[in-house]
Amino acid sequence: MVNLPRTTDDRWDTATEAGDGADDDATELWGDDESSDQPHAPEAPESSEPEQEKKEPKYANVVEFVHGFFLPVIRRRISDNDGGLSWDARWWAYPEVVARLTALHQAWEEARASDSMSAMSSWWIQHLEPHLRVILDGDTGPMANAKADRSFMGWPAMPADAVPSHVLAKILAQHL
């Protein structure tokens, strides 16, 4: 059990002019003119604090993120071609893995810089877990045939025909 420090006062500190809701604060919030049917809105307090500076990224790029956070923290039992989880130490040789890890890095930095206390939990659930299922998939993932001898260089790129110019124009017009 974790013991959290307590103040001697059980009131919530909301850091606003509203106080703790005591009756003597009601006059300040609603005014003392009982003849008025409309409550007076409190004036917004002037902030003496400068705007918070944007947090600098902890990891400058995906390589730093992978070696500084991803590999030390994300640990799974990796198997060698038996349908379990697959990982190749040459993760940087797989364009899809690089793209997914880059997206994870960027989302991680955004969650880290967020003021939301649940941002990092959301990163784990909404970003990391879905990407890991694909990256580490030992059946169809980008590193599914990775072998200890490093002979597998990844799946070939999927084929694609050239987009006809009239179709390309329509596709590009949708994104304007």
PDB file of C-alpha atoms in Angstrom:
ATOM      1  CA  MET A   1       0.000   0.000   0.000  1.00  0.00           C
ATOM      2  CA  VAL A   2       1.248   3.451  -0.842  1.00  0.00           C
ATOM      3  CA  ASN A   3       0.859   6.167   1.773  1.00  0.00           C
ATOM      4  CA  LEU A   4       0.086   9.461   0.133  1.00  0.00           C
ATOM      5  CA  PRO A   5       0.882  12.662   1.987  1.00  0.00           C
ATOM      6  CA  ARG A   6      -2.152  14.375   3.463  1.00  0.00           C
ATOM      7  CA  THR A   7      -2.642  17.951   4.369  1.00  0.00           C
ATOM      8  CA  THR A   8      -4.075  18.955   7.723  1.00  0.00           C
ATOM      9  CA  ASP A   9      -7.062  20.354   5.859  1.00  0.00           C
ATOM     10  CA  ASP A  10      -9.503  17.938   4.184  1.00  0.00           C
ATOM     11  CA  ARG A  11     -10.781  20.569   1.724  1.00  0.00           C
ATOM     12  CA  TRP A  12     -10.050  20.193  -1.983  1.00  0.00           C
ATOM     13  CA  ASP A  13      -7.650  22.796  -3.293  1.00  0.00           C
ATOM     14  CA  THR A  14      -9.035  23.661  -6.691  1.00  0.00           C
ATOM     15  CA  ALA A  15      -6.672  26.592  -7.250  1.00  0.00           C
ATOM     16  CA  THR A  16      -9.586  28.829  -8.228  1.00  0.00           C
ATOM     17  CA  GLU A  17     -11.382  31.708  -6.630  1.00  0.00           C
ATOM     18  CA  ALA A  18     -14.207  29.320  -5.714  1.00  0.00           C
ATOM     19  CA  GLY A  19     -12.610  28.188  -2.461  1.00  0.00           C
ATOM     20  CA  ASP A  20     -14.047  25.089  -0.829  1.00  0.00           C
ATOM     21  CA  GLY A  21     -17.696  25.974  -1.259  1.00  0.00           C
ATOM     22  CA  ALA A  22     -18.165  27.463   2.220  1.00  0.00           C
ATOM     23  CA  ASP A  23     -21.218  29.730   2.616  1.00  0.00           C
ATOM     24  CA  ASP A  24     -19.123  32.861   3.069  1.00  0.00           C
ATOM     25  CA  ASP A  25     -17.678  32.284  -0.408  1.00  0.00           C
ATOM     26  CA  ALA A  26     -21.177  32.321  -1.961  1.00  0.00           C
ATOM     27  CA  THR A  27     -21.422  36.101  -1.635  1.00  0.00           C
ATOM     28  CA  GLU A  28     -18.153  36.497  -3.511  1.00  0.00           C
ATOM     29  CA  LEU A  29     -19.334  34.214  -6.315  1.00  0.00           C
ATOM     30  CA  TRP A  30     -22.962  35.289  -6.678  1.00  0.00           C
ATOM     31  CA  GLY A  31     -22.866  38.815  -5.331  1.00  0.00           C
ATOM     32  CA  ASP A  32     -24.791  40.222  -2.397  1.00  0.00           C
ATOM     33  CA  ASP A  33     -27.571  41.803  -4.418  1.00  0.00           C
ATOM     34  CA  GLU A  34     -30.466  39.553  -3.417  1.00  0.00           C
ATOM     35  CA  SER A  35     -32.873  41.480  -5.643  1.00  0.00           C
ATOM     36  CA  SER A  36     -31.181  40.186  -8.788  1.00  0.00           C
ATOM     37  CA  ASP A  37     -32.550  36.975 -10.276  1.00  0.00           C
ATOM     38  CA  GLN A  38     -29.354  36.324 -12.233  1.00  0.00           C
ATOM     39  CA  PRO A  39     -26.157  35.177 -10.544  1.00  0.00           C
ATOM     40  CA  HIS A  40     -23.038  37.208 -11.197  1.00  0.00           C
ATOM     41  CA  ALA A  41     -20.342  35.238 -12.910  1.00  0.00           C
ATOM     42  CA  PRO A  42     -16.989  35.418 -11.159  1.00  0.00           C
ATOM     43  CA  GLU A  43     -14.265  37.218 -13.032  1.00  0.00           C
ATOM     44  CA  ALA A  44     -11.520  35.032 -14.415  1.00  0.00           C
ATOM     45  CA  PRO A  45      -8.410  35.386 -12.272  1.00  0.00           C
ATOM     46  CA  GLU A  46      -5.459  36.979 -13.986  1.00  0.00           C
ATOM     47  CA  SER A  47      -2.700  34.492 -14.470  1.00  0.00           C
ATOM     48  CA  SER A  48       0.626  35.623 -13.126  1.00  0.00           C
ATOM     49  CA  GLU A  49       2.256  32.467 -14.496  1.00  0.00           C
ATOM     50  CA  PRO A  50       3.751  32.551 -17.974  1.00  0.00           C
ATOM     51  CA  GLU A  51       2.419  30.016 -20.462  1.00  0.00           C
ATOM     52  CA  GLN A  52       3.970  26.610 -19.962  1.00  0.00           C
ATOM     53  CA  GLU A  53       6.870  25.952 -22.236  1.00  0.00           C
ATOM     54  CA  LYS A  54       6.508  23.093 -24.664  1.00  0.00           C
ATOM     55  CA  LYS A  55       8.353  20.018 -23.427  1.00  0.00           C
ATOM     56  CA  GLU A  56      11.292  19.042 -25.552  1.00  0.00           C
ATOM     57  CA  PRO A  57      11.203  15.472 -26.862  1.00  0.00           C
ATOM     58  CA  LYS A  58      12.992  12.957 -24.673  1.00  0.00           C
ATOM     59  CA  TYR A  59      14.187  11.004 -27.717  1.00  0.00           C
ATOM     60  CA  ALA A  60      15.289  12.931 -30.799  1.00  0.00           C
ATOM     61  CA  ASN A  61      14.391  10.168 -33.249  1.00  0.00           C
ATOM     62  CA  VAL A  62      13.005   6.666 -33.581  1.00  0.00           C
ATOM     63  CA  VAL A  63      16.415   5.003 -33.156  1.00  0.00           C
ATOM     64  CA  GLU A  64      16.946   6.709 -29.789  1.00  0.00           C
ATOM     65  CA  PHE A  65      13.378   5.805 -28.793  1.00  0.00           C
ATOM     66  CA  VAL A  66      13.803   2.135 -29.739  1.00  0.00           C
ATOM     67  CA  HIS A  67      17.103   1.765 -27.887  1.00  0.00           C
ATOM     68  CA  GLY A  68      16.284   4.092 -24.984  1.00  0.00           C
ATOM     69  CA  PHE A  69      12.704   3.022 -24.242  1.00  0.00           C
ATOM     70  CA  PHE A  70      11.170   0.363 -26.479  1.00  0.00           C
ATOM     71  CA  LEU A  71      13.774  -2.413 -26.185  1.00  0.00           C
ATOM     72  CA  PRO A  72      14.496  -2.003 -22.455  1.00  0.00           C
ATOM     73  CA  VAL A  73      10.796  -1.775 -21.503  1.00  0.00           C
ATOM     74  CA  ILE A  74       8.870  -3.947 -23.977  1.00  0.00           C
ATOM     75  CA  ARG A  75       9.817  -7.547 -23.264  1.00  0.00           C
ATOM     76  CA  ARG A  76       8.166 -10.547 -24.868  1.00  0.00           C
ATOM     77  CA  ARG A  77       9.054 -14.195 -25.356  1.00  0.00           C
ATOM     78  CA  ILE A  78      10.263 -14.302 -28.948  1.00  0.00           C
ATOM     79  CA  SER A  79      10.284 -17.612 -30.832  1.00  0.00           C
ATOM     80  CA  ASP A  80      12.198 -18.658 -33.928  1.00  0.00           C
ATOM     81  CA  ASN A  81       9.614 -19.452 -36.607  1.00  0.00           C
ATOM     82  CA  ASP A  82       7.204 -21.568 -34.572  1.00  0.00           C
ATOM     83  CA  GLY A  83       4.216 -19.277 -35.032  1.00  0.00           C
ATOM     84  CA  GLY A  84       4.828 -17.349 -31.811  1.00  0.00           C
ATOM     85  CA  LEU A  85       6.125 -13.809 -31.608  1.00  0.00           C
ATOM     86  CA  SER A  86       8.787 -12.799 -34.094  1.00  0.00           C
ATOM     87  CA  TRP A  87      11.441 -10.079 -33.785  1.00  0.00           C
ATOM     88  CA  ASP A  88      14.546  -9.331 -35.789  1.00  0.00           C
ATOM     89  CA  ALA A  89      17.367  -7.360 -34.175  1.00  0.00           C
ATOM     90  CA  ARG A  90      17.648  -5.649 -37.552  1.00  0.00           C
ATOM     91  CA  TRP A  91      14.255  -3.969 -37.019  1.00  0.00           C
ATOM     92  CA  TRP A  92      15.536  -1.023 -39.051  1.00  0.00           C
ATOM     93  CA  ALA A  93      15.628  -3.235 -42.195  1.00  0.00           C
ATOM     94  CA  TYR A  94      11.815  -3.523 -42.302  1.00  0.00           C
ATOM     95  CA  PRO A  95      10.099  -0.362 -43.638  1.00  0.00           C
ATOM     96  CA  GLU A  96       6.770  -1.209 -41.968  1.00  0.00           C
ATOM     97  CA  VAL A  97       8.426  -1.758 -38.600  1.00  0.00           C
ATOM     98  CA  VAL A  98      10.328   1.539 -38.900  1.00  0.00           C
ATOM     99  CA  ALA A  99       7.097   3.345 -39.827  1.00  0.00           C
ATOM    100  CA  ARG A 100       5.153   1.805 -36.933  1.00  0.00           C
ATOM    101  CA  LEU A 101       7.908   2.429 -34.396  1.00  0.00           C
ATOM    102  CA  THR A 102       8.184   6.024 -35.632  1.00  0.00           C
ATOM    103  CA  ALA A 103       4.437   6.464 -35.124  1.00  0.00           C
ATOM    104  CA  LEU A 104       4.759   4.938 -31.644  1.00  0.00           C
ATOM    105  CA  HIS A 105       7.646   7.270 -30.823  1.00  0.00           C
ATOM    106  CA  GLN A 106       5.724  10.362 -31.921  1.00  0.00           C
ATOM    107  CA  ALA A 107       2.587   9.324 -30.011  1.00  0.00           C
ATOM    108  CA  TRP A 108       4.716   8.520 -26.935  1.00  0.00           C
ATOM    109  CA  GLU A 109       6.321  11.976 -27.022  1.00  0.00           C
ATOM    110  CA  GLU A 110       2.874  13.573 -27.349  1.00  0.00           C
ATOM    111  CA  ALA A 111       1.550  11.569 -24.380  1.00  0.00           C
ATOM    112  CA  ARG A 112       4.646  12.434 -22.349  1.00  0.00           C
ATOM    113  CA  ALA A 113       4.157  16.151 -23.015  1.00  0.00           C
ATOM    114  CA  SER A 114       0.435  16.016 -22.253  1.00  0.00           C
ATOM    115  CA  ASP A 115      -1.028  17.485 -19.087  1.00  0.00           C
ATOM    116  CA  SER A 116      -3.532  14.622 -18.981  1.00  0.00           C
ATOM    117  CA  MET A 117      -2.758  12.135 -16.236  1.00  0.00           C
ATOM    118  CA  SER A 118      -4.202   9.325 -18.389  1.00  0.00           C
ATOM    119  CA  ALA A 119      -2.300  10.163 -21.586  1.00  0.00           C
ATOM    120  CA  MET A 120       0.376   7.539 -21.073  1.00  0.00           C
ATOM    121  CA  SER A 121      -2.188   4.858 -20.265  1.00  0.00           C
ATOM    122  CA  SER A 122      -3.972   5.747 -23.497  1.00  0.00           C
ATOM    123  CA  TRP A 123      -0.672   5.454 -25.361  1.00  0.00           C
ATOM    124  CA  TRP A 124      -0.191   1.897 -24.097  1.00  0.00           C
ATOM    125  CA  ILE A 125      -3.735   0.795 -24.918  1.00  0.00           C
ATOM    126  CA  GLN A 126      -4.536   2.761 -28.072  1.00  0.00           C
ATOM    127  CA  HIS A 127      -1.122   2.922 -29.725  1.00  0.00           C
ATOM    128  CA  LEU A 128       1.414   0.394 -28.462  1.00  0.00           C
ATOM    129  CA  GLU A 129      -0.742  -2.717 -28.146  1.00  0.00           C
ATOM    130  CA  PRO A 130      -2.252  -2.624 -31.670  1.00  0.00           C
ATOM    131  CA  HIS A 131       1.152  -1.931 -33.259  1.00  0.00           C
ATOM    132  CA  LEU A 132       2.841  -4.683 -31.238  1.00  0.00           C
ATOM    133  CA  ARG A 133       0.254  -7.230 -32.397  1.00  0.00           C
ATOM    134  CA  VAL A 134       1.255  -6.491 -35.994  1.00  0.00           C
ATOM    135  CA  ILE A 135       4.996  -5.952 -35.535  1.00  0.00           C
ATOM    136  CA  LEU A 136       5.519  -9.145 -33.520  1.00  0.00           C
ATOM    137  CA  ASP A 137       2.982 -11.371 -35.309  1.00  0.00           C
ATOM    138  CA  GLY A 138       4.880 -14.587 -36.023  1.00  0.00           C
ATOM    139  CA  ASP A 139       2.479 -15.719 -38.759  1.00  0.00           C
ATOM    140  CA  THR A 140       1.902 -12.671 -40.957  1.00  0.00           C
ATOM    141  CA  GLY A 141       3.833  -9.783 -39.383  1.00  0.00           C
ATOM    142  CA  PRO A 142       6.638  -7.953 -41.155  1.00  0.00           C
ATOM    143  CA  MET A 143       9.297 -10.028 -39.363  1.00  0.00           C
ATOM    144  CA  ALA A 144       7.385 -13.352 -39.388  1.00  0.00           C
ATOM    145  CA  ASN A 145      10.145 -15.256 -41.197  1.00  0.00           C
ATOM    146  CA  ALA A 146      13.040 -13.639 -39.357  1.00  0.00           C
ATOM    147  CA  LYS A 147      15.701 -16.238 -38.712  1.00  0.00           C
ATOM    148  CA  ALA A 148      18.614 -16.249 -36.295  1.00  0.00           C
ATOM    149  CA  ASP A 149      21.015 -16.500 -39.263  1.00  0.00           C
ATOM    150  CA  ARG A 150      19.607 -13.201 -40.593  1.00  0.00           C
ATOM    151  CA  SER A 151      18.898 -14.668 -44.018  1.00  0.00           C
ATOM    152  CA  PHE A 152      15.350 -13.253 -44.220  1.00  0.00           C
ATOM    153  CA  MET A 153      15.286  -9.707 -45.551  1.00  0.00           C
ATOM    154  CA  GLY A 154      11.574  -9.080 -45.128  1.00  0.00           C
ATOM    155  CA  TRP A 155       8.545  -9.625 -47.288  1.00  0.00           C
ATOM    156  CA  PRO A 156       8.629  -8.098 -50.770  1.00  0.00           C
ATOM    157  CA  ALA A 157       6.682  -4.931 -51.385  1.00  0.00           C
ATOM    158  CA  MET A 158       3.088  -5.546 -52.423  1.00  0.00           C
ATOM    159  CA  PRO A 159       2.486  -5.037 -56.140  1.00  0.00           C
ATOM    160  CA  ALA A 160       0.636  -1.993 -57.399  1.00  0.00           C
ATOM    161  CA  ASP A 161      -0.365  -0.845 -60.859  1.00  0.00           C
ATOM    162  CA  ALA A 162       0.098   2.787 -61.832  1.00  0.00           C
ATOM    163  CA  VAL A 163      -2.903   4.935 -60.919  1.00  0.00           C
ATOM    164  CA  PRO A 164      -4.620   6.267 -64.085  1.00  0.00           C
ATOM    165  CA  SER A 165      -4.392  10.048 -64.276  1.00  0.00           C
ATOM    166  CA  HIS A 166      -8.181  10.603 -64.217  1.00  0.00           C
ATOM    167  CA  VAL A 167      -8.475   8.437 -61.053  1.00  0.00           C
ATOM    168  CA  LEU A 168      -5.464  10.120 -59.476  1.00  0.00           C
ATOM    169  CA  ALA A 169      -7.064  13.544 -60.038  1.00  0.00           C
ATOM    170  CA  LYS A 170     -10.245  12.398 -58.236  1.00  0.00           C
ATOM    171  CA  ILE A 171      -8.275  10.873 -55.356  1.00  0.00           C
ATOM    172  CA  LEU A 172      -6.195  14.028 -54.878  1.00  0.00           C
ATOM    173  CA  ALA A 173      -9.280  16.274 -55.107  1.00  0.00           C
ATOM    174  CA  GLN A 174     -10.823  14.427 -52.126  1.00  0.00           C
ATOM    175  CA  HIS A 175      -7.970  15.476 -49.829  1.00  0.00           C
ATOM    176  CA  LEU A 176      -8.047  19.198 -50.525  1.00  0.00           C
TER     177      LEU A 176
END
